[in-house]
């Protein structure tokens, strides 16, 4: 018989690192853009995703709606994913790059909680401990005045904007965790191009409505900002494709562990290109969140390996 083609070892992890780098550079470019609302940036990214995914849909003959039984999941994947993108872009604009990245990195902890609720996966005392670690890390980054006093240092702009950015980042994290659960529910039954298509279409519709309500639509005056908008769209598309591919060919545990590179890239880019050295509170919060998310990922990974061995027996 014919031999089944085997996947390249570590390819999914390489995709994850590449995705983290592309997302980090896109976030850096977002910080460099002036006088453009985060919703408008999100709309441009959705347009680019639609333009580049459309040929793929036609080539693979996936259709534009997907299987009937999966359309509701694709809709919520698109709605929650695009909401997470808009909120994250807002957080990047009003707070330090590393702070926002670290908060969103707590996504695996919320994924475990939502998987317990909706997918009936086990949620143990270890998962609760990791959740508390993640919350501690977020508190260290947010540094609420009732715990740290009124003189909060190491933030960009006013503390009000920092707090708004923190809330937006946390909401974005929960939304992103929901999309992880939906992707795990759908699995490989839906082509990843179709998943990104829903993400882009629903996101664009939501962005257009929000821009009309906020009356924030305007083209950038500076040519540099227009180039950065194009690059953000391209980098965001690439990061989304590589992350989706990684989740389809690699277990969620190793992918979540490798996504620690998001935090590493964020700290490096913030120091090198934004001349903003993170305070020790952010470093401590990052360690808590990374330990929490990595612990969650390792535990889930070991559980899946144990279950696979039991099934073989």
mmCIF file of C-alpha atoms in Angstrom:
data_model
loop_
_atom_site.group_PDB
_atom_site.id
_atom_site.type_symbol
_atom_site.label_atom_id
_atom_site.label_comp_id
_atom_site.label_asym_id
_atom_site.label_seq_id
_atom_site.Cartn_x
_atom_site.Cartn_y
_atom_site.Cartn_z
ATOM 1 C CA UNK A 1 0.000 0.000 0.000
ATOM 2 C CA UNK A 2 0.948 3.646 -0.220
ATOM 3 C CA UNK A 3 2.701 5.194 2.745
ATOM 4 C CA UNK A 4 0.876 7.998 4.502
ATOM 5 C CA UNK A 5 2.715 11.304 4.322
ATOM 6 C CA UNK A 6 4.019 12.267 7.766
ATOM 7 C CA UNK A 7 4.109 15.830 9.039
ATOM 8 C CA UNK A 8 7.460 17.504 9.644
ATOM 9 C CA UNK A 9 8.352 17.191 13.367
ATOM 10 C CA UNK A 10 8.068 20.531 15.129
ATOM 11 C CA UNK A 11 6.381 22.246 12.203
ATOM 12 C CA UNK A 12 3.403 23.290 14.321
ATOM 13 C CA UNK A 13 5.718 24.812 16.943
ATOM 14 C CA UNK A 14 7.637 26.692 14.250
ATOM 15 C CA UNK A 15 4.333 28.047 12.937
ATOM 16 C CA UNK A 16 3.501 29.196 16.479
ATOM 17 C CA UNK A 17 6.783 31.100 16.901
ATOM 18 C CA UNK A 18 6.415 32.677 13.471
ATOM 19 C CA UNK A 19 2.844 33.681 14.297
ATOM 20 C CA UNK A 20 3.990 35.240 17.592
ATOM 21 C CA UNK A 21 6.683 37.254 15.814
ATOM 22 C CA UNK A 22 4.308 38.541 13.129
ATOM 23 C CA UNK A 23 1.684 39.546 15.701
ATOM 24 C CA UNK A 24 4.333 41.305 17.820
ATOM 25 C CA UNK A 25 5.675 43.333 14.888
ATOM 26 C CA UNK A 26 2.106 44.252 13.908
ATOM 27 C CA UNK A 27 1.538 45.462 17.486
ATOM 28 C CA UNK A 28 4.704 47.549 17.304
ATOM 29 C CA UNK A 29 3.513 49.189 14.076
ATOM 30 C CA UNK A 30 0.177 49.864 15.749
ATOM 31 C CA UNK A 31 1.972 51.812 18.479
ATOM 32 C CA UNK A 32 3.690 53.885 15.783
ATOM 33 C CA UNK A 33 0.434 54.943 14.092
ATOM 34 C CA UNK A 34 -0.892 58.375 15.065
ATOM 35 C CA UNK A 35 -4.485 59.644 15.126
ATOM 36 C CA UNK A 36 -6.108 56.476 13.792
ATOM 37 C CA UNK A 37 -8.743 54.765 15.950
ATOM 38 C CA UNK A 38 -8.164 51.107 16.857
ATOM 39 C CA UNK A 39 -11.507 50.153 15.261
ATOM 40 C CA UNK A 40 -10.405 51.660 11.939
ATOM 41 C CA UNK A 41 -7.113 49.758 12.109
ATOM 42 C CA UNK A 42 -9.101 46.571 12.742
ATOM 43 C CA UNK A 43 -11.298 47.323 9.713
ATOM 44 C CA UNK A 44 -8.233 47.673 7.462
ATOM 45 C CA UNK A 45 -6.877 44.379 8.742
ATOM 46 C CA UNK A 46 -10.198 42.651 8.027
ATOM 47 C CA UNK A 47 -10.198 44.014 4.475
ATOM 48 C CA UNK A 48 -6.722 42.627 3.852
ATOM 49 C CA UNK A 49 -7.677 39.267 5.309
ATOM 50 C CA UNK A 50 -10.724 39.047 3.064
ATOM 51 C CA UNK A 51 -8.700 39.996 -0.018
ATOM 52 C CA UNK A 52 -6.039 37.371 0.592
ATOM 53 C CA UNK A 53 -8.298 34.583 1.862
ATOM 54 C CA UNK A 54 -10.827 34.862 -0.982
ATOM 55 C CA UNK A 55 -8.534 33.247 -3.608
ATOM 56 C CA UNK A 56 -7.836 30.421 -1.154
ATOM 57 C CA UNK A 57 -11.551 29.763 -0.687
ATOM 58 C CA UNK A 58 -12.004 29.585 -4.443
ATOM 59 C CA UNK A 59 -8.953 27.365 -4.953
ATOM 60 C CA UNK A 60 -9.890 24.847 -2.246
ATOM 61 C CA UNK A 61 -13.607 25.021 -3.161
ATOM 62 C CA UNK A 62 -14.666 25.396 0.463
ATOM 63 C CA UNK A 63 -17.635 27.659 -0.240
ATOM 64 C CA UNK A 64 -18.331 30.831 1.711
ATOM 65 C CA UNK A 65 -20.693 29.524 4.392
ATOM 66 C CA UNK A 66 -19.195 26.195 5.393
ATOM 67 C CA UNK A 67 -20.967 22.986 6.490
ATOM 68 C CA UNK A 68 -24.496 23.587 7.764
ATOM 69 C CA UNK A 69 -23.829 22.046 11.150
ATOM 70 C CA UNK A 70 -20.751 24.220 11.688
ATOM 71 C CA UNK A 71 -22.023 27.630 10.603
ATOM 72 C CA UNK A 72 -23.176 28.711 14.048
ATOM 73 C CA UNK A 73 -19.728 27.858 15.456
ATOM 74 C CA UNK A 74 -18.048 29.752 12.627
ATOM 75 C CA UNK A 75 -20.245 32.774 13.282
ATOM 76 C CA UNK A 76 -19.328 32.931 16.969
ATOM 77 C CA UNK A 77 -15.689 32.252 16.100
ATOM 78 C CA UNK A 78 -15.776 35.262 13.784
ATOM 79 C CA UNK A 79 -17.657 37.501 16.205
ATOM 80 C CA UNK A 80 -15.563 36.690 19.268
ATOM 81 C CA UNK A 81 -12.296 36.646 17.336
ATOM 82 C CA UNK A 82 -12.872 40.027 15.732
ATOM 83 C CA UNK A 83 -14.037 41.501 19.062
ATOM 84 C CA UNK A 84 -10.822 40.256 20.656
ATOM 85 C CA UNK A 85 -8.819 41.914 17.868
ATOM 86 C CA UNK A 86 -10.529 45.303 18.249
ATOM 87 C CA UNK A 87 -10.179 45.319 22.041
ATOM 88 C CA UNK A 88 -6.559 44.227 21.850
ATOM 89 C CA UNK A 89 -5.708 46.969 19.355
ATOM 90 C CA UNK A 90 -7.292 49.516 21.685
ATOM 91 C CA UNK A 91 -5.238 48.159 24.599
ATOM 92 C CA UNK A 92 -2.038 48.396 22.547
ATOM 93 C CA UNK A 93 -2.751 52.046 21.787
ATOM 94 C CA UNK A 94 -3.367 53.200 25.376
ATOM 95 C CA UNK A 95 -0.955 51.071 27.439
ATOM 96 C CA UNK A 96 2.611 49.704 27.133
ATOM 97 C CA UNK A 97 3.086 46.979 24.543
ATOM 98 C CA UNK A 98 4.491 44.450 27.017
ATOM 99 C CA UNK A 99 1.673 45.047 29.552
ATOM 100 C CA UNK A 100 -1.088 44.389 27.027
ATOM 101 C CA UNK A 101 0.719 41.355 25.608
ATOM 102 C CA UNK A 102 1.214 39.783 29.032
ATOM 103 C CA UNK A 103 -2.454 40.193 29.954
ATOM 104 C CA UNK A 104 -3.634 38.594 26.726
ATOM 105 C CA UNK A 105 -1.155 35.773 27.282
ATOM 106 C CA UNK A 106 -3.332 34.533 30.162
ATOM 107 C CA UNK A 107 -5.669 33.158 27.488
ATOM 108 C CA UNK A 108 -4.833 29.450 28.176
ATOM 109 C CA UNK A 109 -6.104 29.817 31.741
ATOM 110 C CA UNK A 110 -9.454 31.147 30.549
ATOM 111 C CA UNK A 111 -9.480 28.510 27.806
ATOM 112 C CA UNK A 112 -9.296 25.771 30.448
ATOM 113 C CA UNK A 113 -12.144 27.366 32.365
ATOM 114 C CA UNK A 114 -14.361 27.737 29.293
ATOM 115 C CA UNK A 115 -13.474 24.223 28.091
ATOM 116 C CA UNK A 116 -14.627 22.920 31.476
ATOM 117 C CA UNK A 117 -17.935 24.778 31.097
ATOM 118 C CA UNK A 118 -18.710 24.109 27.430
ATOM 119 C CA UNK A 119 -16.659 21.042 26.459
ATOM 120 C CA UNK A 120 -17.004 19.250 29.822
ATOM 121 C CA UNK A 121 -13.244 18.975 30.199
ATOM 122 C CA UNK A 122 -11.833 18.343 33.661
ATOM 123 C CA UNK A 123 -11.070 21.381 35.846
ATOM 124 C CA UNK A 124 -8.978 20.508 38.896
ATOM 125 C CA UNK A 125 -7.462 22.299 41.855
ATOM 126 C CA UNK A 126 -4.325 22.838 39.737
ATOM 127 C CA UNK A 127 -6.375 24.726 37.154
ATOM 128 C CA UNK A 128 -7.797 26.901 39.929
ATOM 129 C CA UNK A 129 -4.276 27.576 41.211
ATOM 130 C CA UNK A 130 -3.094 28.568 37.742
ATOM 131 C CA UNK A 131 -6.115 30.868 37.397
ATOM 132 C CA UNK A 132 -5.199 32.622 40.653
ATOM 133 C CA UNK A 133 -1.608 33.013 39.407
ATOM 134 C CA UNK A 134 -2.892 34.631 36.215
ATOM 135 C CA UNK A 135 -5.141 37.006 38.160
ATOM 136 C CA UNK A 136 -2.177 37.950 40.367
ATOM 137 C CA UNK A 137 -0.130 38.749 37.276
ATOM 138 C CA UNK A 138 -2.880 40.947 35.845
ATOM 139 C CA UNK A 139 -3.187 42.813 39.172
ATOM 140 C CA UNK A 140 0.566 43.466 39.206
ATOM 141 C CA UNK A 141 0.317 44.950 35.713
ATOM 142 C CA UNK A 142 -2.873 46.960 36.331
ATOM 143 C CA UNK A 143 -1.596 48.157 39.740
ATOM 144 C CA UNK A 144 -4.939 49.449 41.098
ATOM 145 C CA UNK A 145 -4.509 52.514 43.368
ATOM 146 C CA UNK A 146 -6.359 50.921 46.302
ATOM 147 C CA UNK A 147 -3.504 48.365 46.506
ATOM 148 C CA UNK A 148 -0.499 50.283 45.158
ATOM 149 C CA UNK A 149 -1.344 53.859 46.113
ATOM 150 C CA UNK A 150 -2.119 56.848 43.915
ATOM 151 C CA UNK A 151 1.409 57.337 42.518
ATOM 152 C CA UNK A 152 1.531 54.583 39.888
ATOM 153 C CA UNK A 153 4.713 54.626 37.800
ATOM 154 C CA UNK A 154 5.764 52.915 34.588
ATOM 155 C CA UNK A 155 2.592 53.564 32.600
ATOM 156 C CA UNK A 156 1.923 55.449 29.377
ATOM 157 C CA UNK A 157 -0.296 58.515 29.650
ATOM 158 C CA UNK A 158 -2.905 58.726 32.393
ATOM 159 C CA UNK A 159 -3.829 55.927 34.757
ATOM 160 C CA UNK A 160 -7.433 56.139 33.514
ATOM 161 C CA UNK A 161 -6.302 55.133 30.025
ATOM 162 C CA UNK A 162 -4.113 52.425 31.540
ATOM 163 C CA UNK A 163 -7.110 51.026 33.420
ATOM 164 C CA UNK A 164 -9.308 51.164 30.300
ATOM 165 C CA UNK A 165 -6.594 49.362 28.365
ATOM 166 C CA UNK A 166 -6.361 46.708 31.075
ATOM 167 C CA UNK A 167 -10.114 46.081 30.971
ATOM 168 C CA UNK A 168 -10.021 45.912 27.169
ATOM 169 C CA UNK A 169 -7.082 43.473 27.256
ATOM 170 C CA UNK A 170 -8.830 41.203 29.771
ATOM 171 C CA UNK A 171 -12.040 41.208 27.715
ATOM 172 C CA UNK A 172 -9.995 40.501 24.599
ATOM 173 C CA UNK A 173 -8.343 37.579 26.383
ATOM 174 C CA UNK A 174 -11.671 36.014 27.344
ATOM 175 C CA UNK A 175 -12.942 36.438 23.773
ATOM 176 C CA UNK A 176 -9.770 34.883 22.359
ATOM 177 C CA UNK A 177 -10.086 31.967 24.780
ATOM 178 C CA UNK A 178 -13.634 31.434 23.528
ATOM 179 C CA UNK A 179 -12.371 31.216 19.944
ATOM 180 C CA UNK A 180 -9.838 28.565 21.036
ATOM 181 C CA UNK A 181 -12.661 26.495 22.486
ATOM 182 C CA UNK A 182 -14.714 26.895 19.294
ATOM 183 C CA UNK A 183 -11.747 25.912 17.108
ATOM 184 C CA UNK A 184 -11.234 22.811 19.234
ATOM 185 C CA UNK A 185 -14.930 22.000 18.923
ATOM 186 C CA UNK A 186 -14.867 22.358 15.144
ATOM 187 C CA UNK A 187 -11.475 20.644 14.709
ATOM 188 C CA UNK A 188 -10.356 19.821 11.167
ATOM 189 C CA UNK A 189 -13.891 19.543 9.806
ATOM 190 C CA UNK A 190 -13.650 23.155 8.544
ATOM 191 C CA UNK A 191 -10.792 24.494 6.399
ATOM 192 C CA UNK A 192 -8.717 27.116 8.203
ATOM 193 C CA UNK A 193 -9.247 29.587 5.316
ATOM 194 C CA UNK A 194 -13.001 29.431 5.972
ATOM 195 C CA UNK A 195 -12.435 30.091 9.666
ATOM 196 C CA UNK A 196 -10.379 33.194 8.858
ATOM 197 C CA UNK A 197 -12.994 34.275 6.279
ATOM 198 C CA UNK A 198 -15.717 34.383 8.941
ATOM 199 C CA UNK A 199 -13.308 36.237 11.220
ATOM 200 C CA UNK A 200 -12.675 38.916 8.568
ATOM 201 C CA UNK A 201 -16.244 39.348 7.256
ATOM 202 C CA UNK A 202 -17.941 39.575 10.643
ATOM 203 C CA UNK A 203 -15.125 41.760 11.948
ATOM 204 C CA UNK A 204 -15.424 44.175 9.022
ATOM 205 C CA UNK A 205 -19.192 44.498 9.443
ATOM 206 C CA UNK A 206 -18.788 45.170 13.161
ATOM 207 C CA UNK A 207 -15.998 47.696 12.570
ATOM 208 C CA UNK A 208 -17.979 49.632 9.949
ATOM 209 C CA UNK A 209 -20.994 49.863 12.260
ATOM 210 C CA UNK A 210 -18.809 50.971 15.187
ATOM 211 C CA UNK A 211 -17.016 53.598 13.079
ATOM 212 C CA UNK A 212 -20.309 55.161 11.994
ATOM 213 C CA UNK A 213 -21.556 55.191 15.591
ATOM 214 C CA UNK A 214 -18.298 56.687 16.912
ATOM 215 C CA UNK A 215 -17.891 58.977 13.857
ATOM 216 C CA UNK A 216 -14.193 58.068 13.753
ATOM 217 C CA UNK A 217 -13.761 57.141 10.076
ATOM 218 C CA UNK A 218 -10.971 59.052 8.324
ATOM 219 C CA UNK A 219 -8.040 58.209 6.105
ATOM 220 C CA UNK A 220 -4.596 58.749 7.646
ATOM 221 C CA UNK A 221 -3.066 62.085 6.667
ATOM 222 C CA UNK A 222 0.481 60.767 6.771
ATOM 223 C CA UNK A 223 1.831 58.443 4.093
ATOM 224 C CA UNK A 224 3.821 56.568 6.758
ATOM 225 C CA UNK A 225 0.606 55.709 8.619
ATOM 226 C CA UNK A 226 -0.943 54.344 5.430
ATOM 227 C CA UNK A 227 2.059 52.078 4.864
ATOM 228 C CA UNK A 228 1.881 50.917 8.484
ATOM 229 C CA UNK A 229 -1.825 50.121 8.084
ATOM 230 C CA UNK A 230 -1.035 47.930 5.073
ATOM 231 C CA UNK A 231 1.765 46.178 6.945
ATOM 232 C CA UNK A 232 -0.472 45.589 9.981
ATOM 233 C CA UNK A 233 -3.038 43.977 7.704
ATOM 234 C CA UNK A 234 -0.453 41.733 6.056
ATOM 235 C CA UNK A 235 1.270 40.761 9.305
ATOM 236 C CA UNK A 236 -2.035 40.125 11.051
ATOM 237 C CA UNK A 237 -3.148 37.891 8.208
ATOM 238 C CA UNK A 238 0.100 35.932 8.299
ATOM 239 C CA UNK A 239 -0.020 35.533 12.063
ATOM 240 C CA UNK A 240 -3.628 34.345 11.933
ATOM 241 C CA UNK A 241 -2.886 31.760 9.220
ATOM 242 C CA UNK A 242 0.168 30.338 10.970
ATOM 243 C CA UNK A 243 -1.583 30.148 14.350
ATOM 244 C CA UNK A 244 -4.605 28.396 12.864
ATOM 245 C CA UNK A 245 -2.350 25.953 11.006
ATOM 246 C CA UNK A 246 -0.379 25.296 14.194
ATOM 247 C CA UNK A 247 -3.538 24.422 16.116
ATOM 248 C CA UNK A 248 -4.615 22.040 13.369
ATOM 249 C CA UNK A 249 -1.393 20.011 13.168
ATOM 250 C CA UNK A 250 -0.084 20.281 16.742
ATOM 251 C CA UNK A 251 -1.614 19.628 20.163
ATOM 252 C CA UNK A 252 -2.930 22.664 22.019
ATOM 253 C CA UNK A 253 -0.491 22.168 24.933
ATOM 254 C CA UNK A 254 2.784 22.593 23.014
ATOM 255 C CA UNK A 255 1.310 25.466 21.007
ATOM 256 C CA UNK A 256 0.263 27.296 24.182
ATOM 257 C CA UNK A 257 3.723 26.787 25.707
ATOM 258 C CA UNK A 258 5.483 28.033 22.598
ATOM 259 C CA UNK A 259 3.286 31.131 22.592
ATOM 260 C CA UNK A 260 5.401 32.393 25.488
ATOM 261 C CA UNK A 261 7.425 33.900 22.657
ATOM 262 C CA UNK A 262 4.676 36.533 22.383
ATOM 263 C CA UNK A 263 5.819 37.963 25.714
ATOM 264 C CA UNK A 264 9.523 37.694 24.821
ATOM 265 C CA UNK A 265 9.047 39.495 21.508
ATOM 266 C CA UNK A 266 6.882 42.184 23.148
ATOM 267 C CA UNK A 267 9.534 43.007 25.773
ATOM 268 C CA UNK A 268 12.336 43.069 23.188
ATOM 269 C CA UNK A 269 10.456 45.281 20.722
ATOM 270 C CA UNK A 270 9.266 47.658 23.453
ATOM 271 C CA UNK A 271 12.814 48.171 24.727
ATOM 272 C CA UNK A 272 14.495 48.428 21.317
ATOM 273 C CA UNK A 273 11.984 50.511 19.356
ATOM 274 C CA UNK A 274 9.779 52.297 21.916
ATOM 275 C CA UNK A 275 12.534 53.130 24.447
ATOM 276 C CA UNK A 276 10.280 52.037 27.288
ATOM 277 C CA UNK A 277 11.894 49.836 29.925
ATOM 278 C CA UNK A 278 9.195 47.768 31.695
ATOM 279 C CA UNK A 279 9.001 48.304 35.482
ATOM 280 C CA UNK A 280 9.590 45.430 37.872
ATOM 281 C CA UNK A 281 5.840 45.181 38.515
ATOM 282 C CA UNK A 282 5.306 44.284 34.862
ATOM 283 C CA UNK A 283 8.169 41.781 34.953
ATOM 284 C CA UNK A 284 6.686 40.140 38.057
ATOM 285 C CA UNK A 285 3.242 40.078 36.483
ATOM 286 C CA UNK A 286 4.695 38.575 33.316
ATOM 287 C CA UNK A 287 6.379 35.793 35.300
ATOM 288 C CA UNK A 288 3.099 34.989 37.070
ATOM 289 C CA UNK A 289 1.090 34.896 33.844
ATOM 290 C CA UNK A 290 3.716 32.912 31.918
ATOM 291 C CA UNK A 291 4.009 30.391 34.763
ATOM 292 C CA UNK A 292 0.240 30.099 34.921
ATOM 293 C CA UNK A 293 -0.363 29.654 31.204
ATOM 294 C CA UNK A 294 2.616 27.318 30.777
ATOM 295 C CA UNK A 295 1.503 25.215 33.740
ATOM 296 C CA UNK A 296 -1.989 24.973 32.311
ATOM 297 C CA UNK A 297 -0.671 23.995 28.894
ATOM 298 C CA UNK A 298 1.731 21.366 30.260
ATOM 299 C CA UNK A 299 -0.966 19.811 32.409
ATOM 300 C CA UNK A 300 -3.458 19.630 29.541
ATOM 301 C CA UNK A 301 -0.767 18.217 27.284
ATOM 302 C CA UNK A 302 0.098 15.452 29.764
ATOM 303 C CA UNK A 303 -3.586 14.634 30.166
ATOM 304 C CA UNK A 304 -4.022 14.272 26.401
ATOM 305 C CA UNK A 305 -0.948 12.021 26.143
ATOM 306 C CA UNK A 306 -2.203 9.843 29.004
ATOM 307 C CA UNK A 307 -5.615 9.578 27.407
ATOM 308 C CA UNK A 308 -4.061 8.632 24.059
ATOM 309 C CA UNK A 309 -2.056 5.822 25.702
ATOM 310 C CA UNK A 310 -5.168 4.516 27.429
ATOM 311 C CA UNK A 311 -7.012 4.447 24.127
ATOM 312 C CA UNK A 312 -4.173 2.454 22.560
ATOM 313 C CA UNK A 313 -4.399 -0.098 25.339
#
